[in-house]
């Protein structure tokens, strides 16, 4: 995958006060999305938008493009 997470998203969310329980309970992210974040897998655009809103950051603070060789 050429797109990589620049940060540990779940740790960043915890620093902002969002535990995985809170994310699920408030229906901010689904369990499958949280699992994908744990595994470093890609998530849907709407989830990336939610992450930007929760972390109060630009998408470039979360993911980056790395050219595959």
mmCIF file of C-alpha atoms in Angstrom:
data_model
loop_
_atom_site.group_PDB
_atom_site.id
_atom_site.type_symbol
_atom_site.label_atom_id
_atom_site.label_comp_id
_atom_site.label_asym_id
_atom_site.label_seq_id
_atom_site.Cartn_x
_atom_site.Cartn_y
_atom_site.Cartn_z
ATOM 1 C CA UNK A 1 0.000 0.000 0.000
ATOM 2 C CA UNK A 2 1.498 3.340 -1.038
ATOM 3 C CA UNK A 3 -0.510 5.340 1.507
ATOM 4 C CA UNK A 4 0.854 5.040 5.049
ATOM 5 C CA UNK A 5 -0.247 6.394 8.401
ATOM 6 C CA UNK A 6 2.203 8.994 9.687
ATOM 7 C CA UNK A 7 0.946 8.660 13.256
ATOM 8 C CA UNK A 8 -0.590 6.028 15.468
ATOM 9 C CA UNK A 9 -4.155 7.205 14.979
ATOM 10 C CA UNK A 10 -5.631 5.420 17.988
ATOM 11 C CA UNK A 11 -2.955 6.855 20.308
ATOM 12 C CA UNK A 12 -3.610 10.340 18.928
ATOM 13 C CA UNK A 13 -7.342 9.877 19.523
ATOM 14 C CA UNK A 14 -6.673 8.729 23.108
ATOM 15 C CA UNK A 15 -4.637 11.897 23.695
ATOM 16 C CA UNK A 16 -7.717 13.863 22.583
ATOM 17 C CA UNK A 17 -9.904 11.893 25.014
ATOM 18 C CA UNK A 18 -11.401 9.329 22.624
ATOM 19 C CA UNK A 19 -11.024 5.714 23.732
ATOM 20 C CA UNK A 20 -12.056 2.923 21.376
ATOM 21 C CA UNK A 21 -15.066 2.385 23.652
ATOM 22 C CA UNK A 22 -16.082 6.052 23.316
ATOM 23 C CA UNK A 23 -15.620 5.960 19.545
ATOM 24 C CA UNK A 24 -17.955 2.961 19.292
ATOM 25 C CA UNK A 25 -20.466 4.126 21.906
ATOM 26 C CA UNK A 26 -20.882 7.574 20.336
ATOM 27 C CA UNK A 27 -20.952 5.950 16.879
ATOM 28 C CA UNK A 28 -18.016 8.032 15.670
ATOM 29 C CA UNK A 29 -16.206 5.008 14.196
ATOM 30 C CA UNK A 30 -17.311 1.405 13.766
ATOM 31 C CA UNK A 31 -15.518 -1.549 15.320
ATOM 32 C CA UNK A 32 -14.340 -2.643 11.870
ATOM 33 C CA UNK A 33 -12.830 0.800 11.223
ATOM 34 C CA UNK A 34 -11.088 0.772 14.595
ATOM 35 C CA UNK A 35 -9.700 -2.681 13.782
ATOM 36 C CA UNK A 36 -8.435 -1.454 10.405
ATOM 37 C CA UNK A 37 -6.670 1.432 12.161
ATOM 38 C CA UNK A 38 -5.077 -1.046 14.585
ATOM 39 C CA UNK A 39 -3.811 -3.086 11.628
ATOM 40 C CA UNK A 40 -2.620 -0.083 9.626
ATOM 41 C CA UNK A 41 -5.144 -0.770 6.874
ATOM 42 C CA UNK A 42 -6.879 1.846 4.753
ATOM 43 C CA UNK A 43 -10.240 3.268 5.775
ATOM 44 C CA UNK A 44 -13.028 5.010 3.851
ATOM 45 C CA UNK A 45 -12.997 8.727 3.028
ATOM 46 C CA UNK A 46 -15.814 9.492 5.468
ATOM 47 C CA UNK A 47 -13.780 7.897 8.256
ATOM 48 C CA UNK A 48 -10.740 9.973 7.300
ATOM 49 C CA UNK A 49 -12.932 13.074 7.475
ATOM 50 C CA UNK A 50 -14.101 12.028 10.944
ATOM 51 C CA UNK A 51 -10.492 11.508 12.052
ATOM 52 C CA UNK A 52 -9.522 14.972 10.803
ATOM 53 C CA UNK A 53 -12.445 16.496 12.700
ATOM 54 C CA UNK A 54 -11.723 14.603 15.945
ATOM 55 C CA UNK A 55 -7.988 15.281 15.804
ATOM 56 C CA UNK A 56 -8.495 18.849 14.551
ATOM 57 C CA UNK A 57 -5.915 18.410 11.813
ATOM 58 C CA UNK A 58 -5.388 18.210 8.080
ATOM 59 C CA UNK A 59 -5.313 14.843 6.303
ATOM 60 C CA UNK A 60 -1.587 15.322 5.653
ATOM 61 C CA UNK A 61 -0.999 15.037 9.412
ATOM 62 C CA UNK A 62 -2.487 11.531 9.319
ATOM 63 C CA UNK A 63 -1.422 9.882 6.058
ATOM 64 C CA UNK A 64 1.322 10.208 3.508
ATOM 65 C CA UNK A 65 2.132 8.768 0.110
ATOM 66 C CA UNK A 66 5.247 6.608 -0.164
ATOM 67 C CA UNK A 67 6.275 5.572 -3.639
ATOM 68 C CA UNK A 68 6.594 1.820 -3.964
ATOM 69 C CA UNK A 69 9.713 0.517 -5.616
#
